[in-house]
Amino acid sequence: MSQGKRGFHYSDSAHLKATERGAASGLVLTIVIWGIMMAWMVAAVAIAGTAKMRAESAADGAALAAAPVTFRPFGARGSATGEAARFARANGAELSMCTCRPDPSWNERTVEVRVVVYARVPGLGAIPVRAQSRATFDPLALLDEGAPEPAPP
């Protein structure tokens, strides 16, 4: 035991407790900061996942819209690339590539598109999220005899 001021005695453990005061607040602060970082990471993953789904949906829509436009007798106006870009924009994306050559033949054709969506993650800014899709169009399916039979109900 040690002797303090005015003859009061205190034990060494009491002295240690007095010097450790505030140690828990550092631990609490660390836990709070860790929790905020984890919440931010979960939010960032959710934002990126949502952007990926939006990009995939936009790519699918753009490819499906462009495929029949490659066949001029279909009656479409404009270009397949323009149609793909229009559908990509309608779904919140930008068209970055379209392999959609016009083909006047009655042969089956496949178009491929790539789109980009920007995910806005707090603290990181706009992150580009890309997706691509393909769609096949068979002009013979437009003919009555070339159309597949409807599925029974």
PDB file of C-alpha atoms in Angstrom:
ATOM      1  CA  MET A   1       0.000   0.000   0.000  1.00  0.00           C
ATOM      2  CA  SER A   2       1.102   3.509  -0.656  1.00  0.00           C
ATOM      3  CA  GLN A   3       0.427   6.583   1.366  1.00  0.00           C
ATOM      4  CA  GLY A   4      -1.307   9.425  -0.419  1.00  0.00           C
ATOM      5  CA  LYS A   5      -1.952  13.045   0.554  1.00  0.00           C
ATOM      6  CA  ARG A   6      -3.190  13.774   4.085  1.00  0.00           C
ATOM      7  CA  GLY A   7      -2.462  10.269   5.251  1.00  0.00           C
ATOM      8  CA  PHE A   8      -5.035   8.484   3.121  1.00  0.00           C
ATOM      9  CA  HIS A   9      -4.006   5.103   1.879  1.00  0.00           C
ATOM     10  CA  TYR A  10      -4.854   3.577  -1.429  1.00  0.00           C
ATOM     11  CA  SER A  11      -3.961   0.275  -2.943  1.00  0.00           C
ATOM     12  CA  ASP A  12      -1.949  -0.122  -6.125  1.00  0.00           C
ATOM     13  CA  SER A  13      -4.980  -1.652  -7.867  1.00  0.00           C
ATOM     14  CA  ALA A  14      -7.011   1.467  -7.138  1.00  0.00           C
ATOM     15  CA  HIS A  15      -4.223   3.547  -8.633  1.00  0.00           C
ATOM     16  CA  LEU A  16      -4.227   1.337 -11.746  1.00  0.00           C
ATOM     17  CA  LYS A  17      -7.990   1.735 -12.119  1.00  0.00           C
ATOM     18  CA  ALA A  18      -7.635   5.492 -11.973  1.00  0.00           C
ATOM     19  CA  THR A  19      -4.968   5.502 -14.702  1.00  0.00           C
ATOM     20  CA  GLU A  20      -7.001   3.161 -16.965  1.00  0.00           C
ATOM     21  CA  ARG A  21      -9.976   5.485 -16.956  1.00  0.00           C
ATOM     22  CA  GLY A  22     -10.915   6.222 -20.575  1.00  0.00           C
ATOM     23  CA  ALA A  23      -9.507   2.977 -21.986  1.00  0.00           C
ATOM     24  CA  ALA A  24     -13.017   1.705 -22.678  1.00  0.00           C
ATOM     25  CA  SER A  25     -13.867   4.830 -24.649  1.00  0.00           C
ATOM     26  CA  GLY A  26     -11.017   4.023 -27.061  1.00  0.00           C
ATOM     27  CA  LEU A  27     -12.408   0.528 -27.499  1.00  0.00           C
ATOM     28  CA  VAL A  28     -15.924   1.883 -28.039  1.00  0.00           C
ATOM     29  CA  LEU A  29     -14.609   4.379 -30.594  1.00  0.00           C
ATOM     30  CA  THR A  30     -12.795   1.573 -32.428  1.00  0.00           C
ATOM     31  CA  ILE A  31     -15.966  -0.541 -32.491  1.00  0.00           C
ATOM     32  CA  VAL A  32     -18.054   2.395 -33.770  1.00  0.00           C
ATOM     33  CA  ILE A  33     -15.548   3.168 -36.539  1.00  0.00           C
ATOM     34  CA  TRP A  34     -15.395  -0.518 -37.476  1.00  0.00           C
ATOM     35  CA  GLY A  35     -19.215  -0.634 -37.594  1.00  0.00           C
ATOM     36  CA  ILE A  36     -19.379   2.433 -39.835  1.00  0.00           C
ATOM     37  CA  MET A  37     -16.789   0.926 -42.185  1.00  0.00           C
ATOM     38  CA  MET A  38     -18.684  -2.370 -42.351  1.00  0.00           C
ATOM     39  CA  ALA A  39     -21.966  -0.548 -43.068  1.00  0.00           C
ATOM     40  CA  TRP A  40     -20.246   1.423 -45.849  1.00  0.00           C
ATOM     41  CA  MET A  41     -18.820  -1.775 -47.342  1.00  0.00           C
ATOM     42  CA  VAL A  42     -22.227  -3.475 -47.293  1.00  0.00           C
ATOM     43  CA  ALA A  43     -23.785  -0.403 -48.937  1.00  0.00           C
ATOM     44  CA  ALA A  44     -21.037  -0.293 -51.589  1.00  0.00           C
ATOM     45  CA  VAL A  45     -21.548  -3.978 -52.443  1.00  0.00           C
ATOM     46  CA  ALA A  46     -25.326  -3.459 -52.632  1.00  0.00           C
ATOM     47  CA  ILE A  47     -24.916  -0.432 -54.921  1.00  0.00           C
ATOM     48  CA  ALA A  48     -22.501  -2.329 -57.177  1.00  0.00           C
ATOM     49  CA  GLY A  49     -24.789  -5.377 -57.264  1.00  0.00           C
ATOM     50  CA  THR A  50     -27.780  -3.249 -58.210  1.00  0.00           C
ATOM     51  CA  ALA A  51     -25.745  -1.549 -60.943  1.00  0.00           C
ATOM     52  CA  LYS A  52     -24.638  -4.944 -62.286  1.00  0.00           C
ATOM     53  CA  MET A  53     -28.245  -6.146 -62.515  1.00  0.00           C
ATOM     54  CA  ARG A  54     -29.259  -2.879 -64.198  1.00  0.00           C
ATOM     55  CA  ALA A  55     -26.385  -3.213 -66.691  1.00  0.00           C
ATOM     56  CA  GLU A  56     -27.299  -6.830 -67.509  1.00  0.00           C
ATOM     57  CA  SER A  57     -30.945  -5.890 -68.001  1.00  0.00           C
ATOM     58  CA  ALA A  58     -29.995  -2.946 -70.229  1.00  0.00           C
ATOM     59  CA  ALA A  59     -27.666  -5.145 -72.303  1.00  0.00           C
ATOM     60  CA  ASP A  60     -30.373  -7.779 -72.769  1.00  0.00           C
ATOM     61  CA  GLY A  61     -32.922  -5.161 -73.816  1.00  0.00           C
ATOM     62  CA  ALA A  62     -30.507  -3.466 -76.208  1.00  0.00           C
ATOM     63  CA  ALA A  63     -29.564  -6.755 -77.890  1.00  0.00           C
ATOM     64  CA  LEU A  64     -33.184  -7.861 -78.224  1.00  0.00           C
ATOM     65  CA  ALA A  65     -34.155  -4.484 -79.679  1.00  0.00           C
ATOM     66  CA  ALA A  66     -31.282  -4.419 -82.176  1.00  0.00           C
ATOM     67  CA  ALA A  67     -31.563  -7.976 -83.514  1.00  0.00           C
ATOM     68  CA  PRO A  68     -34.701  -7.608 -85.682  1.00  0.00           C
ATOM     69  CA  VAL A  69     -33.591  -4.190 -86.965  1.00  0.00           C
ATOM     70  CA  THR A  70     -30.668  -5.874 -88.763  1.00  0.00           C
ATOM     71  CA  PHE A  71     -33.283  -7.372 -91.130  1.00  0.00           C
ATOM     72  CA  ARG A  72     -34.459  -4.537 -93.401  1.00  0.00           C
ATOM     73  CA  PRO A  73     -37.579  -6.292 -94.740  1.00  0.00           C
ATOM     74  CA  PHE A  74     -38.782  -6.366 -91.105  1.00  0.00           C
ATOM     75  CA  GLY A  75     -39.813  -2.747 -91.668  1.00  0.00           C
ATOM     76  CA  ALA A  76     -37.664  -1.123 -89.020  1.00  0.00           C
ATOM     77  CA  ARG A  77     -36.451   2.407 -89.508  1.00  0.00           C
ATOM     78  CA  GLY A  78     -33.058   3.612 -88.381  1.00  0.00           C
ATOM     79  CA  SER A  79     -30.087   1.487 -87.506  1.00  0.00           C
ATOM     80  CA  ALA A  80     -29.682  -1.486 -85.226  1.00  0.00           C
ATOM     81  CA  THR A  81     -26.969   0.384 -83.329  1.00  0.00           C
ATOM     82  CA  GLY A  82     -29.287   3.358 -82.850  1.00  0.00           C
ATOM     83  CA  GLU A  83     -32.029   1.080 -81.560  1.00  0.00           C
ATOM     84  CA  ALA A  84     -29.622  -0.638 -79.168  1.00  0.00           C
ATOM     85  CA  ALA A  85     -28.432   2.747 -77.871  1.00  0.00           C
ATOM     86  CA  ARG A  86     -32.031   3.905 -77.386  1.00  0.00           C
ATOM     87  CA  PHE A  87     -32.938   0.833 -75.321  1.00  0.00           C
ATOM     88  CA  ALA A  88     -29.704   1.038 -73.317  1.00  0.00           C
ATOM     89  CA  ARG A  89     -30.454   4.680 -72.435  1.00  0.00           C
ATOM     90  CA  ALA A  90     -34.036   3.791 -71.520  1.00  0.00           C
ATOM     91  CA  ASN A  91     -32.601   1.339 -68.984  1.00  0.00           C
ATOM     92  CA  GLY A  92     -30.072   3.787 -67.509  1.00  0.00           C
ATOM     93  CA  ALA A  93     -27.008   2.593 -69.417  1.00  0.00           C
ATOM     94  CA  GLU A  94     -24.712   3.747 -72.200  1.00  0.00           C
ATOM     95  CA  LEU A  95     -24.077   1.591 -75.247  1.00  0.00           C
ATOM     96  CA  SER A  96     -20.326   1.022 -75.553  1.00  0.00           C
ATOM     97  CA  MET A  97     -20.279  -1.537 -78.403  1.00  0.00           C
ATOM     98  CA  CYS A  98     -22.744  -3.017 -80.859  1.00  0.00           C
ATOM     99  CA  THR A  99     -21.948  -5.717 -83.391  1.00  0.00           C
ATOM    100  CA  CYS A 100     -25.177  -5.452 -85.349  1.00  0.00           C
ATOM    101  CA  ARG A 101     -24.534  -5.453 -89.075  1.00  0.00           C
ATOM    102  CA  PRO A 102     -27.539  -5.091 -91.367  1.00  0.00           C
ATOM    103  CA  ASP A 103     -28.214  -8.311 -93.248  1.00  0.00           C
ATOM    104  CA  PRO A 104     -30.858  -8.344 -96.013  1.00  0.00           C
ATOM    105  CA  SER A 105     -30.763 -12.153 -96.254  1.00  0.00           C
ATOM    106  CA  TRP A 106     -33.230 -14.500 -94.570  1.00  0.00           C
ATOM    107  CA  ASN A 107     -30.411 -16.124 -92.600  1.00  0.00           C
ATOM    108  CA  GLU A 108     -30.372 -16.265 -88.844  1.00  0.00           C
ATOM    109  CA  ARG A 109     -28.159 -13.563 -87.329  1.00  0.00           C
ATOM    110  CA  THR A 110     -26.752 -12.743 -83.892  1.00  0.00           C
ATOM    111  CA  VAL A 111     -26.071  -9.309 -82.479  1.00  0.00           C
ATOM    112  CA  GLU A 112     -23.804  -8.571 -79.540  1.00  0.00           C
ATOM    113  CA  VAL A 113     -23.890  -5.443 -77.402  1.00  0.00           C
ATOM    114  CA  ARG A 114     -21.913  -4.079 -74.468  1.00  0.00           C
ATOM    115  CA  VAL A 115     -23.206  -1.443 -72.104  1.00  0.00           C
ATOM    116  CA  VAL A 116     -21.878   0.464 -69.119  1.00  0.00           C
ATOM    117  CA  VAL A 117     -23.736   1.702 -66.044  1.00  0.00           C
ATOM    118  CA  TYR A 118     -22.098   3.992 -63.497  1.00  0.00           C
ATOM    119  CA  ALA A 119     -22.564   3.006 -59.861  1.00  0.00           C
ATOM    120  CA  ARG A 120     -22.255   6.024 -57.577  1.00  0.00           C
ATOM    121  CA  VAL A 121     -20.564   4.753 -54.421  1.00  0.00           C
ATOM    122  CA  PRO A 122     -20.153   7.339 -51.630  1.00  0.00           C
ATOM    123  CA  GLY A 123     -16.481   8.046 -51.131  1.00  0.00           C
ATOM    124  CA  LEU A 124     -15.451   6.383 -54.403  1.00  0.00           C
ATOM    125  CA  GLY A 125     -17.424   8.342 -56.992  1.00  0.00           C
ATOM    126  CA  ALA A 126     -18.790   6.793 -60.176  1.00  0.00           C
ATOM    127  CA  ILE A 127     -17.620   3.219 -60.754  1.00  0.00           C
ATOM    128  CA  PRO A 128     -18.212   1.805 -64.277  1.00  0.00           C
ATOM    129  CA  VAL A 129     -20.097  -1.499 -64.308  1.00  0.00           C
ATOM    130  CA  ARG A 130     -20.154  -3.307 -67.650  1.00  0.00           C
ATOM    131  CA  ALA A 131     -22.336  -6.033 -69.127  1.00  0.00           C
ATOM    132  CA  GLN A 132     -22.726  -7.665 -72.506  1.00  0.00           C
ATOM    133  CA  SER A 133     -25.465  -9.668 -74.155  1.00  0.00           C
ATOM    134  CA  ARG A 134     -26.291 -11.456 -77.396  1.00  0.00           C
ATOM    135  CA  ALA A 135     -29.569 -11.950 -79.176  1.00  0.00           C
ATOM    136  CA  THR A 136     -30.335 -14.120 -82.178  1.00  0.00           C
ATOM    137  CA  PHE A 137     -33.000 -13.272 -84.733  1.00  0.00           C
ATOM    138  CA  ASP A 138     -34.384 -15.701 -87.295  1.00  0.00           C
ATOM    139  CA  PRO A 139     -36.299 -13.881 -90.063  1.00  0.00           C
ATOM    140  CA  LEU A 140     -37.918 -17.168 -91.150  1.00  0.00           C
ATOM    141  CA  ALA A 141     -39.817 -17.173 -87.860  1.00  0.00           C
ATOM    142  CA  LEU A 142     -41.785 -14.197 -89.239  1.00  0.00           C
ATOM    143  CA  LEU A 143     -43.366 -16.446 -91.856  1.00  0.00           C
ATOM    144  CA  ASP A 144     -46.439 -18.424 -90.877  1.00  0.00           C
ATOM    145  CA  GLU A 145     -44.943 -21.749 -91.891  1.00  0.00           C
ATOM    146  CA  GLY A 146     -41.633 -20.917 -90.214  1.00  0.00           C
ATOM    147  CA  ALA A 147     -43.162 -19.866 -86.912  1.00  0.00           C
ATOM    148  CA  PRO A 148     -42.986 -22.398 -84.079  1.00  0.00           C
ATOM    149  CA  GLU A 149     -46.199 -24.009 -82.889  1.00  0.00           C
ATOM    150  CA  PRO A 150     -47.694 -22.362 -79.801  1.00  0.00           C
ATOM    151  CA  ALA A 151     -47.269 -24.292 -76.585  1.00  0.00           C
ATOM    152  CA  PRO A 152     -50.434 -26.052 -75.381  1.00  0.00           C
ATOM    153  CA  PRO A 153     -52.124 -24.379 -72.388  1.00  0.00           C
TER     154      PRO A 153
END
